[in-house]
Amino acid sequence: MVLFFFFLVIIVPEANALFTQPSRYHHHPTSRNRAIRNQVYQTSATENYEEGIQTQIPRIPASKRSSTIEGPPIESKPDYSSINGPLGPFVDTILMSLFRFKLAQRLSRSDNEVITPDSKLPLNDFMGIIDLTSRMNAQHSNRKTVQTYAQEVLVSLFPTFILDRYPSWFAKPFPEFSAKMCAWATVVGGTWLMGECEVNDIPEMDENGGGKRMGVLVKRCRFLEESQCASICVNSCKIPTQNFFYENMGLPLTMTPDYSTGECQFAFGKLPTEEEERAAKDTPCLMRCPSNGGMRSWHNSNEQQPTDSESGQWLKDLKALGELQEKPNGSVSSCSLMED
């Protein structure tokens, strides 16, 4: 019954909008779409193992690699297209398409300081979300703008009557039950975005019987894997999602990504501490970062924002900004994007 209600109030009202979009959104990737992907990611020499597509992922100079995180081995990258949530691939495709549709809507609003056009990739292609998210980060040097946009996309996915009532009807009077319900819903509705995940316990919340089945362990995050950028992870996912649950759902959430393994631990009902947030922000760049660390410098600069988001020039500009500056002790400076 809960699943049926979820399907009625969230998925069905949006289906008409999704499936009345231009036909280019609704077919599976063809050779032409693969060519478009190559054009979007035209700056690299590392193979995308998902479909054998050649992408341009620059490498950080070897002399700097001691201050970067290599991340999980690309050879063991999961086949994310074969990983489905509990409701099956059909519902996952609808959820993915809905998310992409809402993201494109938010980024193309006429009142935006910079208007970001939708990706040329089909609506049901996960890499279209990565393309849009990367350009969103590249076009806005203020990381708060990126975080706000991402949170507003999450808000737009839910009917107003749910967000208006959930804090007072569930989160405040029944915090433990709400945490468990949100953990379950995250697995049900988010597997397509994160990859394989499972509900688990949070041992540090075990006081007074809390923490049981109030967490979600993402085993190797698809969003992080495909974006290959810790800065995009923090500013487009971690912080906006934590803010959404706390400010819009009335439920604290702590997300703890592990950039060396690709794991991410959700802890519902737990407010993030300053130490935990600083640890996430202080993480070095990933070795396979497409901007070579430039995304971080760009988000802390006052330079004019690039507006030609489809030409690929933005990535070249970010790579130029990504020349890592050495500190007097010889270490590489941490990401300015992460700094407050």
Tab-separated table of C-alpha atoms in Angstrom:
chain	number	residue	atom	x	y	z
A	1	MET	CA	0.000	0.000	0.000
A	2	VAL	CA	2.814	2.410	0.843
A	3	LEU	CA	4.530	1.614	-2.464
A	4	PHE	CA	1.277	2.165	-4.369
A	5	PHE	CA	0.737	5.516	-2.643
A	6	PHE	CA	4.327	6.539	-3.427
A	7	PHE	CA	3.773	5.642	-7.089
A	8	LEU	CA	0.499	7.590	-7.290
A	9	VAL	CA	1.556	10.851	-5.640
A	10	ILE	CA	5.052	11.195	-7.064
A	11	ILE	CA	5.533	9.237	-10.268
A	12	VAL	CA	2.138	9.299	-12.015
A	13	PRO	CA	1.545	13.104	-11.948
A	14	GLU	CA	4.889	13.642	-13.670
A	15	ALA	CA	4.596	10.923	-16.295
A	16	ASN	CA	2.601	13.052	-18.719
A	17	ALA	CA	5.210	15.840	-18.614
A	18	LEU	CA	8.024	13.368	-19.108
A	19	PHE	CA	6.552	11.493	-22.012
A	20	THR	CA	5.405	14.579	-23.923
A	21	GLN	CA	8.984	15.808	-24.299
A	22	PRO	CA	10.685	15.772	-27.727
A	23	SER	CA	11.226	12.288	-29.115
A	24	ARG	CA	15.014	12.531	-28.826
A	25	TYR	CA	14.620	11.808	-25.105
A	26	HIS	CA	12.963	8.436	-25.361
A	27	HIS	CA	15.075	6.106	-27.397
A	28	HIS	CA	17.979	4.056	-26.188
A	29	PRO	CA	21.537	5.209	-26.930
A	30	THR	CA	22.433	4.777	-30.608
A	31	SER	CA	25.657	5.345	-32.487
A	32	ARG	CA	24.621	8.984	-32.887
A	33	ASN	CA	24.060	9.322	-29.129
A	34	ARG	CA	27.449	7.742	-28.478
A	35	ALA	CA	28.977	10.336	-30.777
A	36	ILE	CA	27.250	13.062	-28.778
A	37	ARG	CA	28.648	11.562	-25.568
A	38	ASN	CA	32.114	11.675	-27.049
A	39	GLN	CA	31.591	15.306	-27.981
A	40	VAL	CA	30.410	16.180	-24.477
A	41	TYR	CA	33.402	14.416	-22.902
A	42	GLN	CA	35.905	15.225	-25.615
A	43	THR	CA	38.939	15.936	-23.490
A	44	SER	CA	40.529	12.515	-22.492
A	45	ALA	CA	42.157	9.159	-22.978
A	46	THR	CA	40.556	6.851	-20.429
A	47	GLU	CA	38.005	4.274	-21.483
A	48	ASN	CA	34.508	4.422	-20.087
A	49	TYR	CA	34.025	0.744	-19.277
A	50	GLU	CA	30.256	1.002	-19.270
A	51	GLU	CA	29.911	1.137	-23.071
A	52	GLY	CA	33.461	1.251	-24.348
A	53	ILE	CA	33.221	4.984	-25.018
A	54	GLN	CA	36.449	6.959	-25.201
A	55	THR	CA	36.382	9.943	-22.860
A	56	GLN	CA	39.027	12.508	-22.076
A	57	ILE	CA	39.936	12.295	-18.390
A	58	PRO	CA	43.139	14.222	-17.718
A	59	ARG	CA	45.721	12.902	-15.280
A	60	ILE	CA	47.245	14.836	-12.423
A	61	PRO	CA	51.033	15.045	-12.796
A	62	ALA	CA	52.838	12.163	-11.103
A	63	SER	CA	54.727	14.562	-8.846
A	64	LYS	CA	51.405	15.605	-7.279
A	65	ARG	CA	49.813	12.208	-6.843
A	66	SER	CA	50.857	11.811	-3.211
A	67	SER	CA	48.297	14.517	-2.374
A	68	THR	CA	45.448	13.018	-4.351
A	69	ILE	CA	43.136	10.047	-3.836
A	70	GLU	CA	43.289	7.362	-6.481
A	71	GLY	CA	39.785	6.151	-5.734
A	72	PRO	CA	38.509	2.621	-6.274
A	73	PRO	CA	40.085	0.647	-9.145
A	74	ILE	CA	38.393	1.449	-12.430
A	75	GLU	CA	38.861	-2.178	-13.457
A	76	SER	CA	36.350	-3.233	-10.786
A	77	LYS	CA	33.768	-0.621	-11.734
A	78	PRO	CA	30.292	-2.188	-11.455
A	79	ASP	CA	27.932	-2.494	-14.392
A	80	TYR	CA	25.519	0.093	-13.019
A	81	SER	CA	23.027	-0.474	-15.819
A	82	SER	CA	22.356	-3.945	-14.388
A	83	ILE	CA	21.812	-2.704	-10.801
A	84	ASN	CA	18.138	-2.016	-10.100
A	85	GLY	CA	16.169	-0.878	-7.088
A	86	PRO	CA	13.510	-3.017	-5.380
A	87	LEU	CA	10.784	-1.738	-7.730
A	88	GLY	CA	12.623	-2.873	-10.845
A	89	PRO	CA	14.231	-1.246	-13.899
A	90	PHE	CA	11.008	0.267	-15.284
A	91	VAL	CA	10.401	2.397	-12.180
A	92	ASP	CA	14.120	3.214	-11.949
A	93	THR	CA	14.016	4.571	-15.511
A	94	ILE	CA	10.993	6.725	-14.680
A	95	LEU	CA	12.708	8.085	-11.554
A	96	MET	CA	15.912	8.809	-13.476
A	97	SER	CA	14.013	10.561	-16.243
A	98	LEU	CA	12.013	12.573	-13.719
A	99	PHE	CA	15.150	13.697	-11.917
A	100	ARG	CA	16.810	14.702	-15.189
A	101	PHE	CA	13.662	16.568	-16.281
A	102	LYS	CA	13.487	18.529	-12.999
A	103	LEU	CA	17.228	19.285	-13.068
A	104	ALA	CA	17.035	20.590	-16.628
A	105	GLN	CA	13.983	22.676	-15.704
A	106	ARG	CA	15.761	24.313	-12.778
A	107	LEU	CA	18.945	25.080	-14.691
A	108	SER	CA	17.164	26.555	-17.715
A	109	ARG	CA	14.896	28.986	-15.862
A	110	SER	CA	14.817	32.424	-17.449
A	111	ASP	CA	15.533	34.178	-14.137
A	112	ASN	CA	18.839	32.337	-13.628
A	113	GLU	CA	22.010	34.375	-13.702
A	114	VAL	CA	23.336	31.818	-16.174
A	115	ILE	CA	20.983	29.626	-18.215
A	116	THR	CA	22.221	26.070	-18.677
A	117	PRO	CA	20.653	24.245	-21.633
A	118	ASP	CA	19.692	20.620	-21.290
A	119	SER	CA	22.101	17.869	-22.281
A	120	LYS	CA	21.890	16.483	-25.811
A	121	LEU	CA	21.804	12.965	-24.394
A	122	PRO	CA	18.457	11.101	-24.066
A	123	LEU	CA	16.348	11.760	-21.005
A	124	ASN	CA	16.878	8.206	-19.753
A	125	ASP	CA	20.681	8.328	-20.119
A	126	PHE	CA	22.419	8.663	-16.742
A	127	MET	CA	25.350	10.508	-18.321
A	128	GLY	CA	22.966	13.317	-19.243
A	129	ILE	CA	22.604	14.029	-15.511
A	130	ILE	CA	26.386	14.014	-15.099
A	131	ASP	CA	26.733	16.374	-18.066
A	132	LEU	CA	24.182	18.815	-16.610
A	133	THR	CA	25.649	18.631	-13.104
A	134	SER	CA	29.192	19.211	-14.347
A	135	ARG	CA	28.131	22.254	-16.352
A	136	MET	CA	26.117	23.595	-13.409
A	137	ASN	CA	29.256	23.474	-11.268
A	138	ALA	CA	31.382	24.952	-14.047
A	139	GLN	CA	29.069	27.917	-14.644
A	140	HIS	CA	28.737	29.081	-11.034
A	141	SER	CA	31.798	30.146	-9.082
A	142	ASN	CA	29.697	30.511	-5.906
A	143	ARG	CA	29.366	27.023	-4.439
A	144	LYS	CA	26.340	28.190	-2.401
A	145	THR	CA	24.483	28.732	-5.679
A	146	VAL	CA	25.251	25.170	-6.744
A	147	GLN	CA	24.089	23.811	-3.373
A	148	THR	CA	20.876	25.861	-3.520
A	149	TYR	CA	20.039	24.750	-7.058
A	150	ALA	CA	20.599	21.094	-6.162
A	151	GLN	CA	18.418	21.363	-3.044
A	152	GLU	CA	15.646	23.052	-5.051
A	153	VAL	CA	15.714	20.166	-7.521
A	154	LEU	CA	15.147	17.730	-4.640
A	155	VAL	CA	12.271	19.866	-3.352
A	156	SER	CA	10.659	19.892	-6.803
A	157	LEU	CA	10.535	16.079	-6.832
A	158	PHE	CA	8.003	15.945	-3.991
A	159	PRO	CA	4.401	17.197	-3.824
A	160	THR	CA	4.038	20.285	-1.662
A	161	PHE	CA	1.535	18.653	0.682
A	162	ILE	CA	4.112	16.005	1.667
A	163	LEU	CA	6.877	18.505	2.454
A	164	ASP	CA	4.438	20.765	4.324
A	165	ARG	CA	3.240	17.979	6.605
A	166	TYR	CA	6.081	15.500	6.972
A	167	PRO	CA	8.028	17.482	9.637
A	168	SER	CA	5.011	17.961	11.928
A	169	TRP	CA	3.272	14.644	11.233
A	170	PHE	CA	6.270	12.313	11.207
A	171	ALA	CA	9.776	13.734	11.738
A	172	LYS	CA	9.161	15.554	15.025
A	173	PRO	CA	6.688	13.236	16.801
A	174	PHE	CA	8.228	9.999	15.487
A	175	PRO	CA	11.912	10.709	14.748
A	176	GLU	CA	13.147	7.106	14.915
A	177	PHE	CA	10.333	5.780	12.745
A	178	SER	CA	10.889	8.652	10.277
A	179	ALA	CA	14.598	7.887	10.068
A	180	LYS	CA	13.888	4.222	9.312
A	181	MET	CA	11.261	5.137	6.729
A	182	CYS	CA	13.585	7.569	4.965
A	183	ALA	CA	16.389	4.998	4.943
A	184	TRP	CA	14.050	2.486	3.308
A	185	ALA	CA	12.753	5.078	0.804
A	186	THR	CA	16.317	6.071	-0.111
A	187	VAL	CA	17.115	2.516	-1.176
A	188	VAL	CA	13.795	2.127	-2.994
A	189	GLY	CA	13.994	5.425	-4.853
A	190	GLY	CA	17.725	6.086	-5.075
A	191	THR	CA	19.433	2.897	-6.248
A	192	TRP	CA	19.413	4.126	-9.857
A	193	LEU	CA	21.428	7.193	-8.754
A	194	MET	CA	23.803	5.621	-6.230
A	195	GLY	CA	24.212	2.022	-7.333
A	196	GLU	CA	23.992	-0.946	-4.979
A	197	CYS	CA	22.971	0.077	-1.468
A	198	GLU	CA	21.366	-1.411	1.615
A	199	VAL	CA	19.718	-0.347	4.856
A	200	ASN	CA	22.042	-0.830	7.839
A	201	ASP	CA	22.528	0.069	11.498
A	202	ILE	CA	24.407	3.108	12.831
A	203	PRO	CA	26.425	1.866	15.838
A	204	GLU	CA	27.323	5.341	17.141
A	205	MET	CA	23.585	6.082	17.490
A	206	ASP	CA	22.973	2.934	19.550
A	207	GLU	CA	22.271	4.823	22.779
A	208	ASN	CA	18.743	4.180	24.049
A	209	GLY	CA	18.146	1.674	21.268
A	210	GLY	CA	18.576	4.145	18.419
A	211	GLY	CA	20.417	3.602	15.171
A	212	LYS	CA	18.780	0.301	14.195
A	213	ARG	CA	18.082	0.305	10.441
A	214	MET	CA	18.442	4.084	10.355
A	215	GLY	CA	21.328	4.109	7.896
A	216	VAL	CA	21.995	3.385	4.238
A	217	LEU	CA	25.314	2.066	3.009
A	218	VAL	CA	26.078	2.910	-0.611
A	219	LYS	CA	28.671	0.347	-1.663
A	220	ARG	CA	30.171	2.237	-4.625
A	221	CYS	CA	28.396	5.442	-5.529
A	222	ARG	CA	27.448	5.744	-9.183
A	223	PHE	CA	27.170	9.547	-9.056
A	224	LEU	CA	30.678	9.905	-7.625
A	225	GLU	CA	32.064	7.263	-9.979
A	226	GLU	CA	30.737	8.962	-13.107
A	227	SER	CA	31.412	12.573	-12.068
A	228	GLN	CA	34.895	11.598	-10.791
A	229	CYS	CA	35.019	14.820	-8.770
A	230	ALA	CA	34.959	15.166	-4.972
A	231	SER	CA	33.911	18.820	-5.283
A	232	ILE	CA	30.848	17.946	-7.351
A	233	CYS	CA	30.030	15.216	-4.807
A	234	VAL	CA	30.151	17.619	-1.850
A	235	ASN	CA	28.384	20.588	-3.440
A	236	SER	CA	25.858	18.839	-5.685
A	237	CYS	CA	24.984	15.856	-3.486
A	238	LYS	CA	26.227	15.685	0.114
A	239	ILE	CA	25.452	19.218	1.354
A	240	PRO	CA	22.211	19.760	-0.635
A	241	THR	CA	20.833	16.373	0.418
A	242	GLN	CA	21.659	16.944	4.086
A	243	ASN	CA	20.065	20.412	3.890
A	244	PHE	CA	16.976	19.044	2.138
A	245	PHE	CA	16.257	16.430	4.773
A	246	TYR	CA	16.915	18.801	7.684
A	247	GLU	CA	15.247	21.950	6.332
A	248	ASN	CA	12.450	20.506	4.205
A	249	MET	CA	11.741	17.129	5.846
A	250	GLY	CA	12.612	18.058	9.436
A	251	LEU	CA	14.993	15.103	9.771
A	252	PRO	CA	18.747	15.379	10.440
A	253	LEU	CA	21.040	13.488	8.097
A	254	THR	CA	24.778	12.899	7.973
A	255	MET	CA	26.371	11.616	4.770
A	256	THR	CA	29.933	10.324	5.012
A	257	PRO	CA	31.558	9.591	1.653
A	258	ASP	CA	34.731	7.516	1.447
A	259	TYR	CA	36.548	8.678	-1.677
A	260	SER	CA	39.098	5.889	-1.574
A	261	THR	CA	36.446	3.155	-1.855
A	262	GLY	CA	33.482	4.992	-3.356
A	263	GLU	CA	31.304	4.097	-0.367
A	264	CYS	CA	28.934	6.543	1.296
A	265	GLN	CA	27.231	6.074	4.658
A	266	PHE	CA	23.877	7.772	5.293
A	267	ALA	CA	22.914	8.236	8.954
A	268	PHE	CA	19.336	9.472	9.309
A	269	GLY	CA	18.496	11.195	12.578
A	270	LYS	CA	22.116	12.311	13.096
A	271	LEU	CA	23.302	15.896	12.666
A	272	PRO	CA	26.744	16.219	11.062
A	273	THR	CA	29.463	17.549	13.360
A	274	GLU	CA	31.965	20.225	12.406
A	275	GLU	CA	34.730	17.622	12.401
A	276	GLU	CA	32.805	15.374	10.008
A	277	GLU	CA	32.035	18.233	7.633
A	278	ARG	CA	35.623	19.439	7.696
A	279	ALA	CA	36.881	15.931	6.962
A	280	ALA	CA	34.683	15.786	3.854
A	281	LYS	CA	35.745	19.243	2.688
A	282	ASP	CA	39.429	18.601	3.298
A	283	THR	CA	39.586	15.534	1.093
A	284	PRO	CA	42.177	15.757	-1.718
A	285	CYS	CA	41.138	15.656	-5.365
A	286	LEU	CA	40.475	12.366	-7.103
A	287	MET	CA	43.202	11.409	-9.553
A	288	ARG	CA	40.655	11.006	-12.356
A	289	CYS	CA	39.023	14.421	-11.794
A	290	PRO	CA	38.044	15.729	-15.279
A	291	SER	CA	38.983	19.326	-14.373
A	292	ASN	CA	42.324	18.267	-12.840
A	293	GLY	CA	41.307	20.023	-9.614
A	294	GLY	CA	40.233	23.206	-11.413
A	295	MET	CA	36.598	22.937	-10.305
A	296	ARG	CA	37.735	23.699	-6.788
A	297	SER	CA	39.717	26.796	-7.728
A	298	TRP	CA	36.893	28.024	-9.938
A	299	HIS	CA	34.339	27.869	-7.129
A	300	ASN	CA	36.465	30.167	-4.999
A	301	SER	CA	37.353	32.678	-7.705
A	302	ASN	CA	35.752	35.969	-8.706
A	303	GLU	CA	36.409	35.556	-12.385
A	304	GLN	CA	33.643	35.919	-14.958
A	305	GLN	CA	31.516	32.823	-15.326
A	306	PRO	CA	31.832	30.893	-18.581
A	307	THR	CA	28.542	30.914	-20.519
A	308	ASP	CA	29.243	28.604	-23.454
A	309	SER	CA	28.509	25.405	-21.582
A	310	GLU	CA	28.206	23.192	-24.640
A	311	SER	CA	31.482	23.948	-26.390
A	312	GLY	CA	33.766	22.091	-24.011
A	313	GLN	CA	35.836	25.245	-23.437
A	314	TRP	CA	34.675	25.348	-19.806
A	315	LEU	CA	36.576	22.134	-19.087
A	316	LYS	CA	39.776	23.546	-20.603
A	317	ASP	CA	39.366	26.702	-18.508
A	318	LEU	CA	38.875	24.639	-15.354
A	319	LYS	CA	41.951	22.571	-16.097
A	320	ALA	CA	43.950	25.792	-16.336
A	321	LEU	CA	42.581	26.861	-12.955
A	322	GLY	CA	43.448	23.425	-11.616
A	323	GLU	CA	47.212	23.908	-11.578
A	324	LEU	CA	47.808	22.832	-7.988
A	325	GLN	CA	49.695	25.331	-5.881
A	326	GLU	CA	52.345	23.979	-3.509
A	327	LYS	CA	52.544	25.189	0.039
A	328	PRO	CA	55.907	26.123	1.607
A	329	ASN	CA	56.131	22.656	3.163
A	330	GLY	CA	55.792	21.047	-0.255
A	331	SER	CA	52.255	19.752	0.136
A	332	VAL	CA	49.454	20.653	-2.233
A	333	SER	CA	46.852	23.144	-1.064
A	334	SER	CA	43.438	21.756	-0.220
A	335	CYS	CA	40.409	22.465	-2.342
A	336	SER	CA	39.312	26.085	-2.081
A	337	LEU	CA	35.842	24.984	-3.181
A	338	MET	CA	35.499	23.137	0.091
A	339	GLU	CA	36.585	26.062	2.251
A	340	ASP	CA	34.128	28.287	4.088
